[in-house]
XYZ file of N, CA and C in Angstrom:
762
model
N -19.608 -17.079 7.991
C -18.146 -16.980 7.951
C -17.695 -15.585 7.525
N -16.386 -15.153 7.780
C -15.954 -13.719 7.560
C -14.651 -14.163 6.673
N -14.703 -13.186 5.954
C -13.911 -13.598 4.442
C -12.516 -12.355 4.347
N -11.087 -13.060 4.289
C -10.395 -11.881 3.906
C -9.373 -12.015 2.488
N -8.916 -10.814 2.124
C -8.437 -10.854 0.742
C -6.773 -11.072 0.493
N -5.896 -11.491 0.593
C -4.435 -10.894 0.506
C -4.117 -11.010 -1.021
N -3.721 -9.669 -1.113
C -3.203 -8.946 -2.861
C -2.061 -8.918 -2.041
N -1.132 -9.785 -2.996
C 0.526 -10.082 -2.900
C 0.712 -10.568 -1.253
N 0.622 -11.770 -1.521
C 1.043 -12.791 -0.238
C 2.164 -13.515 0.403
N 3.056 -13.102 -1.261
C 4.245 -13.881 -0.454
C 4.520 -15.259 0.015
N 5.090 -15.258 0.978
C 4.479 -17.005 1.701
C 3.480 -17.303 2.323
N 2.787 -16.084 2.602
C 1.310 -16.098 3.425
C 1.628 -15.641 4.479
N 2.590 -16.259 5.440
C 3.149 -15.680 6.773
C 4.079 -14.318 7.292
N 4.279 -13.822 6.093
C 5.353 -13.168 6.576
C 7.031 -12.914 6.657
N 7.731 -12.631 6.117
C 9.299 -12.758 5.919
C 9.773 -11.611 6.713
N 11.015 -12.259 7.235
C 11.839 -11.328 7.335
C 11.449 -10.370 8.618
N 10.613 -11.298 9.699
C 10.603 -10.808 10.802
C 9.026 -10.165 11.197
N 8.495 -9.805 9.599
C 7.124 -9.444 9.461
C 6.028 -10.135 9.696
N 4.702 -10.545 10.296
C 3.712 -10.898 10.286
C 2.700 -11.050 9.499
N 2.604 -11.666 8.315
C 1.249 -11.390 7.286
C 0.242 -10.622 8.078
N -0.367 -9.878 7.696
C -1.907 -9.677 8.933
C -3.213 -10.769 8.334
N -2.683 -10.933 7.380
C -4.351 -11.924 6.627
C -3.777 -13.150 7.947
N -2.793 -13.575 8.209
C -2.254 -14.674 8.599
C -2.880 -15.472 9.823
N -3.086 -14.113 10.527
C -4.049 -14.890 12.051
C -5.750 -14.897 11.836
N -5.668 -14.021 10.734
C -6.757 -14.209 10.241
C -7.500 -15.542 10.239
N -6.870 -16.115 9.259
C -6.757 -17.669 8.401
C -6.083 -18.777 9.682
N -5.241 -18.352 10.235
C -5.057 -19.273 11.290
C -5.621 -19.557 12.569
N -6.204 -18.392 13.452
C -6.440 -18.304 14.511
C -7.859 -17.671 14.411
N -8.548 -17.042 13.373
C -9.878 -16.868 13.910
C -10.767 -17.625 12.665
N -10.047 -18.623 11.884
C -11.056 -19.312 10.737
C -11.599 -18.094 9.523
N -11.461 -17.825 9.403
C -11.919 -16.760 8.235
C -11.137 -17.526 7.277
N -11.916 -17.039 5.587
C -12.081 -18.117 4.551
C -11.314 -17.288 3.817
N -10.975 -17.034 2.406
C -10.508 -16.299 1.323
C -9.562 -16.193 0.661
N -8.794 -15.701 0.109
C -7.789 -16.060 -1.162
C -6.711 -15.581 -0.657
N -5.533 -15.951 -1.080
C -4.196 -15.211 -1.278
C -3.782 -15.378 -3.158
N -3.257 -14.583 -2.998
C -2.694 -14.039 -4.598
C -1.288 -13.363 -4.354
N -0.282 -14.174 -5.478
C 1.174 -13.609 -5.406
C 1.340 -14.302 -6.575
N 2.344 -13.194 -7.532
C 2.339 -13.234 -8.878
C 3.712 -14.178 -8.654
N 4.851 -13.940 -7.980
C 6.072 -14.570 -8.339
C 5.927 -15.963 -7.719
N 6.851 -16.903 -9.045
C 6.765 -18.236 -8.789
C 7.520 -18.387 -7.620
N 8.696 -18.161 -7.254
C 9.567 -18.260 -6.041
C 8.485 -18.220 -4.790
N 7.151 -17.741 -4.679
C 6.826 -18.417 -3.353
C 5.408 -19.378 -3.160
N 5.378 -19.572 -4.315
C 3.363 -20.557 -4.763
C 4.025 -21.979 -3.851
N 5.116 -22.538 -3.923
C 5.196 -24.039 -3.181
C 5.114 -23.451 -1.790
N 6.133 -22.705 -1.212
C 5.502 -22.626 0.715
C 4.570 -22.056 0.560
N 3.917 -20.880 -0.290
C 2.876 -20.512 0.270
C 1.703 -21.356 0.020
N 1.413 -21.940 -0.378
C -0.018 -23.477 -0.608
C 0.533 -24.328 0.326
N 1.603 -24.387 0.654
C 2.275 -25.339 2.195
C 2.041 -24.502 3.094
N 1.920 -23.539 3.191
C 1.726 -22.404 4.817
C 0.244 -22.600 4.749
N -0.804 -22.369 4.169
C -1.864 -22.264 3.928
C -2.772 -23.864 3.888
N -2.211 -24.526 3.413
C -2.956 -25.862 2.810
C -4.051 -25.904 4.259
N -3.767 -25.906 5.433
C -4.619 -26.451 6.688
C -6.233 -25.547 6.481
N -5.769 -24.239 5.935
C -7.405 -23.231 6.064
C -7.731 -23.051 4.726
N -9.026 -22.737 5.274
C -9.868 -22.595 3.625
C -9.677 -21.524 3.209
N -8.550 -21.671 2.528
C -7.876 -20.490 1.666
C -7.511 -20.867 0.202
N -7.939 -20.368 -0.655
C -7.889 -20.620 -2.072
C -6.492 -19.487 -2.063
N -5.304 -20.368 -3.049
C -3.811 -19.576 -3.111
C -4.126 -19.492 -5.255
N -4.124 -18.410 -5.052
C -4.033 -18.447 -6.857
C -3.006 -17.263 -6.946
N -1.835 -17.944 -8.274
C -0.639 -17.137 -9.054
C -1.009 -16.039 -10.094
N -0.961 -15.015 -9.762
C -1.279 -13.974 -10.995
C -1.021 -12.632 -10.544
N -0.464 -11.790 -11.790
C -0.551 -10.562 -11.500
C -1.460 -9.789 -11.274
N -1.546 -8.757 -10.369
C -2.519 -8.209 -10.005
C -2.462 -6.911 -10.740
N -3.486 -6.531 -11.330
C -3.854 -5.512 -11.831
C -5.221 -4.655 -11.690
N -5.297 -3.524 -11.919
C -6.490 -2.403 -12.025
C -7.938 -3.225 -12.794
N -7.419 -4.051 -13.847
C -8.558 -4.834 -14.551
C -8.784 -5.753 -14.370
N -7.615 -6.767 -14.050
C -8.044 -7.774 -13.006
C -8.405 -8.397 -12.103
N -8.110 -7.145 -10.756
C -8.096 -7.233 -9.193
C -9.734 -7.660 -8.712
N -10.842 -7.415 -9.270
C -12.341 -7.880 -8.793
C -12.501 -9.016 -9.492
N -12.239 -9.151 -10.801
C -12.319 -10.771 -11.636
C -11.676 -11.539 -10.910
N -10.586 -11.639 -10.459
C -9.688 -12.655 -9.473
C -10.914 -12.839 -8.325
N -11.226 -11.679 -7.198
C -12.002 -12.348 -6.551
C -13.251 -13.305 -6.576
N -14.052 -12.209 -7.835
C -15.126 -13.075 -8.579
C -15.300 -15.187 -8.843
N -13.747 -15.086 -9.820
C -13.621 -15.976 -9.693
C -13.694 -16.894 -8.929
N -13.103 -17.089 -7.438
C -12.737 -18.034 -6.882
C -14.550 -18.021 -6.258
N -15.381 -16.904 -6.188
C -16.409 -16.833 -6.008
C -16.847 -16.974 -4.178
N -15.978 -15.940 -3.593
C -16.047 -15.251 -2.067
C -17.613 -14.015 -2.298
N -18.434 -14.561 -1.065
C -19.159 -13.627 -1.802
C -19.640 -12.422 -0.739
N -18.240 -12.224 -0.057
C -18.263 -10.828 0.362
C -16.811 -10.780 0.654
N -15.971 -9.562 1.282
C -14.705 -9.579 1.498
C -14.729 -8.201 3.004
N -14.267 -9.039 4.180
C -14.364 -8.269 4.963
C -13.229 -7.724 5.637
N -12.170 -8.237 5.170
C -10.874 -7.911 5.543
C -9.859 -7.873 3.884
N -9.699 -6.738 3.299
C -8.813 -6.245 2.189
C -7.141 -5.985 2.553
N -6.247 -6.780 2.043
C -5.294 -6.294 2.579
C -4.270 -6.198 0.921
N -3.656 -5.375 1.065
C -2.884 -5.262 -0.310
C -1.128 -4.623 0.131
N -0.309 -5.461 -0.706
C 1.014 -4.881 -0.895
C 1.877 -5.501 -1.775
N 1.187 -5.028 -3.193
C 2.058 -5.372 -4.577
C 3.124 -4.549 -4.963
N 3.424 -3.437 -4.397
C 4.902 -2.983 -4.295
C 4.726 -1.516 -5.736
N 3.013 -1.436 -5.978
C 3.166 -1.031 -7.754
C 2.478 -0.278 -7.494
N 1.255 -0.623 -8.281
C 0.158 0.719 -8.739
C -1.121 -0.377 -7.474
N -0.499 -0.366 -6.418
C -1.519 -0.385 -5.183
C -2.718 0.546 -5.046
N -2.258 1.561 -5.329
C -3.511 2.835 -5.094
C -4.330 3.057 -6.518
N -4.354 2.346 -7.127
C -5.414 1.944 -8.465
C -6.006 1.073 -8.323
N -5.634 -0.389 -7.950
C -6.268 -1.613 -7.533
C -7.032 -1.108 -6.348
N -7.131 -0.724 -5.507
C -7.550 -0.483 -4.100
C -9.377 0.215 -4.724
N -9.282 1.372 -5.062
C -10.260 1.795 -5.847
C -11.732 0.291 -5.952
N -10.711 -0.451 -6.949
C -11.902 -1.224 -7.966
C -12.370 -2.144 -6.540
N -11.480 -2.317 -5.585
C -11.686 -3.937 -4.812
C -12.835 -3.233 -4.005
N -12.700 -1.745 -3.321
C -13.387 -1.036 -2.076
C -14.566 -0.818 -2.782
N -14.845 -0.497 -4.259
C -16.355 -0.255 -4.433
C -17.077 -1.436 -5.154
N -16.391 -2.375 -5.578
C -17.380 -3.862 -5.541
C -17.492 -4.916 -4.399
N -16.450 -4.188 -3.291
C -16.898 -5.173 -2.295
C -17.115 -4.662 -1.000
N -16.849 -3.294 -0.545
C -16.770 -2.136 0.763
C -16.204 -3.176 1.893
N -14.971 -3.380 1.549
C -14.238 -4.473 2.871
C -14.909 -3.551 4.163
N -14.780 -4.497 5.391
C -14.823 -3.603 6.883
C -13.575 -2.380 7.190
N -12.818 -3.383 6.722
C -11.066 -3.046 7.619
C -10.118 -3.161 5.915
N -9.346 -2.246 5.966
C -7.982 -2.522 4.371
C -7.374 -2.222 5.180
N -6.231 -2.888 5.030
C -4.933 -3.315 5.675
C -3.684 -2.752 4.294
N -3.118 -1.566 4.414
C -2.529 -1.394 3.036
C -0.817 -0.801 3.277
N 0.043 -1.288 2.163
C 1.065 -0.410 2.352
C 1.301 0.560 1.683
N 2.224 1.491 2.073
C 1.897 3.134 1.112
C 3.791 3.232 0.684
N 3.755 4.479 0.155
C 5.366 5.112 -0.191
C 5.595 5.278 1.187
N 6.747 5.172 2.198
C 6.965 5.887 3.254
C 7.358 7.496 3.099
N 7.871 7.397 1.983
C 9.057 8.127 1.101
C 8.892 9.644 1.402
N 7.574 9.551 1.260
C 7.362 11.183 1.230
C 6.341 11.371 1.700
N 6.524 12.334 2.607
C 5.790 12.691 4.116
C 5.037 13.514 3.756
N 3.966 13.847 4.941
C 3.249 14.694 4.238
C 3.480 15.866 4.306
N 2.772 16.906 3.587
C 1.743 17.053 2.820
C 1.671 16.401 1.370
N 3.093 16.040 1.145
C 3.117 15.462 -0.386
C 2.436 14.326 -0.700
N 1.918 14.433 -1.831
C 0.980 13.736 -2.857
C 2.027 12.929 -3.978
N 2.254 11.509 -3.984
C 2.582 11.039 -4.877
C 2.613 9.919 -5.315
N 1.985 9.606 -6.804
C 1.367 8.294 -6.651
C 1.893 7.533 -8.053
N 2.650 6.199 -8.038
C 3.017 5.808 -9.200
C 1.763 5.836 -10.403
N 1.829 6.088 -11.475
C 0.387 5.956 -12.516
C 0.832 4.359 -13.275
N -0.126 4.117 -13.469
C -0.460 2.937 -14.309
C 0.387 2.885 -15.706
N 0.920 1.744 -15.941
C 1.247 1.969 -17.567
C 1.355 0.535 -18.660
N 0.901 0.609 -19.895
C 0.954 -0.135 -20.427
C 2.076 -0.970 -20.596
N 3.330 -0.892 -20.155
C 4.450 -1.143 -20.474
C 4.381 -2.080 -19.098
N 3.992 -2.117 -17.652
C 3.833 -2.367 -16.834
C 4.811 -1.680 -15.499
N 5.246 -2.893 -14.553
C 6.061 -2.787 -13.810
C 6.911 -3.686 -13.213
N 7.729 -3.545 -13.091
C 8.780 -4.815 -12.236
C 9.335 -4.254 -10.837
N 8.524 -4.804 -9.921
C 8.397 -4.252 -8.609
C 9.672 -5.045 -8.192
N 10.865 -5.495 -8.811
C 12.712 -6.135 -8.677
C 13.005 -4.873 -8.981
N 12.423 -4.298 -9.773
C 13.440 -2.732 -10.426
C 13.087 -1.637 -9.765
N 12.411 -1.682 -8.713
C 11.853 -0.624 -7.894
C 13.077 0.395 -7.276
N 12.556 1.638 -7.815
C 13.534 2.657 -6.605
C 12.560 3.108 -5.280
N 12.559 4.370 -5.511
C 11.538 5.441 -4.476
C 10.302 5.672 -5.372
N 9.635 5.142 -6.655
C 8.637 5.382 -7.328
C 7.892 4.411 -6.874
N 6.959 4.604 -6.192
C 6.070 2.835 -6.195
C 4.832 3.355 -5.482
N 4.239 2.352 -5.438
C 2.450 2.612 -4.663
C 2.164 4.084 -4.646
N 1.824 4.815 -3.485
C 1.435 6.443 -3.476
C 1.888 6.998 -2.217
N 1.999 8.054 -2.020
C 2.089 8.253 -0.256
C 0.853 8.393 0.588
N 1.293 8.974 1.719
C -0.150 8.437 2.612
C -0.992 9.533 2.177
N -0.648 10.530 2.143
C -1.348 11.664 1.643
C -2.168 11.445 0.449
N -1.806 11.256 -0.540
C -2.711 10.647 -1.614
C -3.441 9.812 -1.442
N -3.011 9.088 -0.567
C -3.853 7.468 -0.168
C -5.293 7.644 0.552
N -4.895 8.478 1.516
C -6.010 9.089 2.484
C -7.058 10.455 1.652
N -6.391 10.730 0.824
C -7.296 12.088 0.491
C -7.908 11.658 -0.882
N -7.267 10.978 -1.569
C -7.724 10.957 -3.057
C -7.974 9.589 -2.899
N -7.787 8.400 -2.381
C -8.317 6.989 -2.645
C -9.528 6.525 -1.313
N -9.140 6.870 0.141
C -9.320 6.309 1.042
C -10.774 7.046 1.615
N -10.548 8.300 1.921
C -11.898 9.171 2.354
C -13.002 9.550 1.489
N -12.458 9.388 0.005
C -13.709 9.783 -1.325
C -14.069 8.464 -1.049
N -14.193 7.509 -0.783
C -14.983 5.958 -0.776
C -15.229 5.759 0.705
N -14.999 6.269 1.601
C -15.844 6.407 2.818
C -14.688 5.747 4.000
N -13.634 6.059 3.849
C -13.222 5.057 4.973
C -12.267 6.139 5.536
N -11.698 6.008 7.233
C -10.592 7.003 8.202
C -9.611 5.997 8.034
N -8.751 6.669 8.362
C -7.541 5.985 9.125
C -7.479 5.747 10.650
N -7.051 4.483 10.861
C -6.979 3.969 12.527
C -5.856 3.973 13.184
N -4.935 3.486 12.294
C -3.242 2.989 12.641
C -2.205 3.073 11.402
N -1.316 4.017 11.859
C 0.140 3.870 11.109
C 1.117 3.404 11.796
N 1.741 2.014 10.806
C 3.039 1.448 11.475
C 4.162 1.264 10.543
N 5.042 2.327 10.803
C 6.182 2.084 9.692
C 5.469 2.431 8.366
N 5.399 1.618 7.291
C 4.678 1.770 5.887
C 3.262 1.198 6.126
N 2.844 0.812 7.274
C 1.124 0.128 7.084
C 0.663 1.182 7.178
N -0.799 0.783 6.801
C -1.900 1.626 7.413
C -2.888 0.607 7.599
N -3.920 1.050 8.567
C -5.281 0.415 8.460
C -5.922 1.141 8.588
N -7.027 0.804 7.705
C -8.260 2.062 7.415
C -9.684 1.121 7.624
N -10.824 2.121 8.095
C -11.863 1.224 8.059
C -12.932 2.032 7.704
N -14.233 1.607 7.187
C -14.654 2.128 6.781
C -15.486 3.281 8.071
N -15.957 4.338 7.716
C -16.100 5.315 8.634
C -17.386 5.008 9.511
N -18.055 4.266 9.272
C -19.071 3.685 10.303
C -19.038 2.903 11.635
N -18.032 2.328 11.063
C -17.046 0.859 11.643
C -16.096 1.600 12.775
N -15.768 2.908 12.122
C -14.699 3.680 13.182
C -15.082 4.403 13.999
N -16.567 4.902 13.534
C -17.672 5.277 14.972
C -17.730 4.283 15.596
N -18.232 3.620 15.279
C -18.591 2.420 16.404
C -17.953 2.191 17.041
N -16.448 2.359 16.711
C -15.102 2.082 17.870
C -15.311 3.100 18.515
N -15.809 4.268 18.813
C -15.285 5.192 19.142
C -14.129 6.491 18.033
N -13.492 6.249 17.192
C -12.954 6.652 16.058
C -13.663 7.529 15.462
N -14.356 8.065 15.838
C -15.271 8.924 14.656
C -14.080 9.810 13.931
N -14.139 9.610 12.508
C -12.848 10.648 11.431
C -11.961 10.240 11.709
N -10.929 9.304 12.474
C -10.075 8.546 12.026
C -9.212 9.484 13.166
N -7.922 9.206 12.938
C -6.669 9.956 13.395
C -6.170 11.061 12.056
N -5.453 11.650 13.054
C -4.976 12.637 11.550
C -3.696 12.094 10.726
N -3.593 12.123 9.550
C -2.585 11.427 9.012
C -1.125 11.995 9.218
N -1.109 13.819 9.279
C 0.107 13.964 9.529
C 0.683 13.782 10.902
N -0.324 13.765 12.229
C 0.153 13.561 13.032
C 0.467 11.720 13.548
N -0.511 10.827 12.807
C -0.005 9.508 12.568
C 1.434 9.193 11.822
N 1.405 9.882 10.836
C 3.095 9.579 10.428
C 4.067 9.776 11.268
N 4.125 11.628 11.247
C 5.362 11.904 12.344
C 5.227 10.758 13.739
N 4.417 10.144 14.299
C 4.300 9.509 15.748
C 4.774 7.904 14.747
N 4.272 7.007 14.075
C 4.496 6.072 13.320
C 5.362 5.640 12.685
N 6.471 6.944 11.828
C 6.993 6.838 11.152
C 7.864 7.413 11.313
N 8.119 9.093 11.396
C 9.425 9.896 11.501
C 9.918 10.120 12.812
N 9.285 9.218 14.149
C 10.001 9.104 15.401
C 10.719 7.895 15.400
N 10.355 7.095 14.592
C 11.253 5.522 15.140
C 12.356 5.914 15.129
N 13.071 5.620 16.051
C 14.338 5.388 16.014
C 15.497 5.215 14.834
N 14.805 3.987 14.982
C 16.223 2.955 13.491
C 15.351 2.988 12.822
N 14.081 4.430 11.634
C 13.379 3.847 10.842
C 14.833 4.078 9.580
N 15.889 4.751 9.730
C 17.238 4.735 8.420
C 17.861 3.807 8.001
N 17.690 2.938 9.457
C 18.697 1.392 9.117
C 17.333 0.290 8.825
N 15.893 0.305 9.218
C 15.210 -0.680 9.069
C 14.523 -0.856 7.719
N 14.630 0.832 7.428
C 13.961 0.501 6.063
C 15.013 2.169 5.139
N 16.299 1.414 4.957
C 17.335 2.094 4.073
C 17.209 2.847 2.431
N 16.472 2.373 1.830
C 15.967 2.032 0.572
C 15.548 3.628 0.183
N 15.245 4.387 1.076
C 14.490 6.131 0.770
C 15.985 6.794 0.831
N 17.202 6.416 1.418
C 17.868 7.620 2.252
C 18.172 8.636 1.206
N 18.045 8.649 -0.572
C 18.091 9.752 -0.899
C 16.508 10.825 -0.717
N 15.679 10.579 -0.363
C 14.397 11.081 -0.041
C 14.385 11.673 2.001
N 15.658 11.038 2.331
C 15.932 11.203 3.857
C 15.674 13.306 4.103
N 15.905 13.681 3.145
C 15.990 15.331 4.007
C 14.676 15.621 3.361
N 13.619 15.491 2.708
C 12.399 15.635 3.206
C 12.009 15.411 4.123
N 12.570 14.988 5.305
C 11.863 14.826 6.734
C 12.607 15.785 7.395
N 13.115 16.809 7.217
C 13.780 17.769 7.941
C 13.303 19.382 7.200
N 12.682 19.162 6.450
C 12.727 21.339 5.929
C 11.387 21.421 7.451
N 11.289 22.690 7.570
C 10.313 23.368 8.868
C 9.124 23.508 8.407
N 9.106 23.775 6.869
C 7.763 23.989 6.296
C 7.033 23.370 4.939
N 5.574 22.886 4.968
C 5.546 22.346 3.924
C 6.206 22.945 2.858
N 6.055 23.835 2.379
C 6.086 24.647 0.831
C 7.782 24.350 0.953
N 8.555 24.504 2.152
C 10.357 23.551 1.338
C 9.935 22.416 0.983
N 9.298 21.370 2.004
C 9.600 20.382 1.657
C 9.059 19.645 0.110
N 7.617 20.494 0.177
C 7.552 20.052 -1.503
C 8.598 20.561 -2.185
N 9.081 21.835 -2.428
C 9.772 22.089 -3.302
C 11.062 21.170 -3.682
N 11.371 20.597 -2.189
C 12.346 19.703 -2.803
C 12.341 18.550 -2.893
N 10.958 17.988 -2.898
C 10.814 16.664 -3.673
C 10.483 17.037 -5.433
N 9.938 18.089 -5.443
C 10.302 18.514 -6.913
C 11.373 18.856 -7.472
N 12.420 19.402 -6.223
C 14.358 18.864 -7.366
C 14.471 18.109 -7.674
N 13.830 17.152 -6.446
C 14.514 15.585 -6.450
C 13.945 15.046 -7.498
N 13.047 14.727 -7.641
C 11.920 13.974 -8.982
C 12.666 14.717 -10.359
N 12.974 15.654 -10.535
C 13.578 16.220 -11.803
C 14.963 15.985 -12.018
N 15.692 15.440 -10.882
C 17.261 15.298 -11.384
C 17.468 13.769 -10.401
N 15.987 12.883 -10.421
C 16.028 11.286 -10.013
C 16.101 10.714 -11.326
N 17.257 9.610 -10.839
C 17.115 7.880 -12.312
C 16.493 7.133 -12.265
N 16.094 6.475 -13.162
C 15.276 5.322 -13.105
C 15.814 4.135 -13.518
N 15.503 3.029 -13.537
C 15.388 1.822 -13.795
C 14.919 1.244 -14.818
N 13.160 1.607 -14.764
C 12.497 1.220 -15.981
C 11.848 2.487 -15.983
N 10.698 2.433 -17.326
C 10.103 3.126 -17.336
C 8.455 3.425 -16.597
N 8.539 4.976 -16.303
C 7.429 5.315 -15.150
C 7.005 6.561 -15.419
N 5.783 6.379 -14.558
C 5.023 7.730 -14.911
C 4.146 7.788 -13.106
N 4.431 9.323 -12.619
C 4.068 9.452 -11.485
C 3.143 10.552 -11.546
N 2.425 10.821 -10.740
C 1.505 11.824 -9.865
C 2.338 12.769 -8.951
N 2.963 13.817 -8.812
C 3.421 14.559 -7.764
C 2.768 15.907 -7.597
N 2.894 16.055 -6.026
C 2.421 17.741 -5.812
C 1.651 17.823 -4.255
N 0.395 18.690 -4.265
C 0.232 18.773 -2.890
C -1.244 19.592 -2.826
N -2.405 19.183 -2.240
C -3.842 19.536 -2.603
C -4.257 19.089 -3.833
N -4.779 19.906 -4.336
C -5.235 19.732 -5.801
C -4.222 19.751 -6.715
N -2.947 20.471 -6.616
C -2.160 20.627 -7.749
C -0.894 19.452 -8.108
N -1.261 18.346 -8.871
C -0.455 17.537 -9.257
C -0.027 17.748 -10.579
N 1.072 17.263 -10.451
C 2.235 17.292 -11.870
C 2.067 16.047 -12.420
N 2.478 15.555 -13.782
C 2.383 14.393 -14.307
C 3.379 14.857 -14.529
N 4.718 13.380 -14.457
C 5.639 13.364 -14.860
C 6.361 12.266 -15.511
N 7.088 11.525 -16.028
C 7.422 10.695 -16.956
C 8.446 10.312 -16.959
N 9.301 8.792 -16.783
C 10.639 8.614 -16.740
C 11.211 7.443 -17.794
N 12.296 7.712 -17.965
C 12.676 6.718 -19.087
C 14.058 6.140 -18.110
N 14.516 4.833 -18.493
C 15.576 4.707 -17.765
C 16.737 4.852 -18.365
C-alpha cells in the first residue's frame, strides 16, 4: 500500500472551490494515512468525508516537535505523499517530516506574498500562533522554501499553482524526465504573477501588491524592507527577511 500525510486538512475535501490533493488520493487510488486539523469547527465532516478510507483523522496542533510523533503514533510506516498547509511555521515542520520519512512527492503551500528573489520565513515562537490573526507574515516564500528547506534535503520543484507547490524528491524528477526541477523564478512569474484575477482571487497581499512591479531585484527587496519596518501586526511575530545568504531577524509586537 502507498501511504499519504495531510498536515491541516480541514474537511479533507477541500473548501471553497479547492480540491484537497491528499483527497483523490484516499478516494480514488486507495492509499492509507492520516489527516490532522487542529480546529474543532471541522473534526465532525471531516471523519464524515473520510470515514469510507483507511484514513486515521486525529485533532491537534501541529508543531516542529510534534509533527513526526503524530505520524509515529498512528504508526504509518512509510509516508509517500507529504502534503502540508497550516497557515504558520510550515517551513519548520516540513524539515522534521522530509528527513524521518523522505516522502516521494510534498505537496506544500508557501507566502505568495513575496516574489522572488525574496527570502521570508515566519520563525517559530514560544508564544505560538493564531493562523485567525494572520496578516502577510505566515509560512515562508518560495524562495526560502526552495533554497533553504527544499533542495538542502534533496528535492526540485515540478509545479507552481497560485500558492502550491509540488516538489519531489530529485531522483523521482529524473525519472520523469525533470532532472533539477523547473526554475522557481520563472515558475512563479508563469504560476503566479500572470493570472489574471490573481488581486481579486487571493486579495489578502494587496498591500505587498507593488513588489510585483519594481524592474529589479535590489528595488524590490528594498521595498519589502520599508514595508516590514512600517507593517502592523496582530499578534506577536518574529520573521526571517532578505535575499541569498543575508537575512534579517526581525520582531513584532502588536
Amino acid at each position: 500500500p502507498l501511504y499519504a500525510v495531510n498536515f491541516g486538512a480541514r474537511d479533507g475535501t477541500g473548501t471553497g472551490g479547492n480540491t484537497d490533493p491528499t483527497y483523490p488520493l484516499f478516494a480514488d487510488l486507495g492509499f492509507r494515512g492520516m489527516a490532522v486539523e487542529a480546529s474543532s469547527d471541522f473534526q465532525e465532516v471531516l471523519r464524515d468525508n473520510l470515514r469510507a478510507f483507511n484514513v486515521t483523522v486525529v485533532q491537534s496542533f501541529i508543531t516542529v516537535q510534534n509533527a513526526v510523533e503524530l505520524i509515529k503514533r498512528v504508526g504509518l510506516p512509510f509516508v509517500d505523499v507529504f502534503k502540508i498547509d497550516i497557515d504558520s511555521f510550515d517551513c519548520d515542520v516540513m524539515p522534521t517530516v522530509l528527513r524521518a520519512y523522505r516522502p516521494a512527492l510534498v505537496i506544500a503551500e508557501f507566502n505568495v506574498y513575496f516574489p522572488p528573489p525574496i527570502k521570508m520565513k515566519l520563525v517559530p515562537s514560544a508564544s505560538g500562533y493564531d493562523s485567525n490573526k494572520r496578516g502577510t507574515t505566515y509560512e515562508c516564500s518560495i524562495q526560502f522554501l526552495n533554497d533553504d528547506v527544499m533542495r538542502p534535503l534533496g528535492y526540485v520543484l515540478l509545479q507552481l499553482d497560485w500558492q502550491n507547490v509540488i516538489y519531489a524528491r530529485r531522483e523521482i524528477a529524473a525519472a520523469l524526465g525533470m532532472h533539477g526541477g523547473v526554475d522557481v523564478q520563472a515558475a512563479y512569474h508563469k504560476g503566479y504573477t500572470l493570472q489574471p484575477n490573481r488581486t481579486t482571487h487571493i486579495p489578502w497581499g494587496m498591500s505587498l501588491e507593488h513588489l510585483q512591479h519594481f524592474p529589479s531585484h535590489q528595488q524590490r527587496m528594498a521595498a519589502a524592507l520599508k514595508w516590514v519596518q512600517a507593517s502592523t501586526h496582530r499578534q506577536q511575530e518574529g520573521m526571517l527577511i532578505g535575499c541569498g545568504n543575508e537575512l534579517i531577524s526581525m520582531h513584532f509586537r502588536p
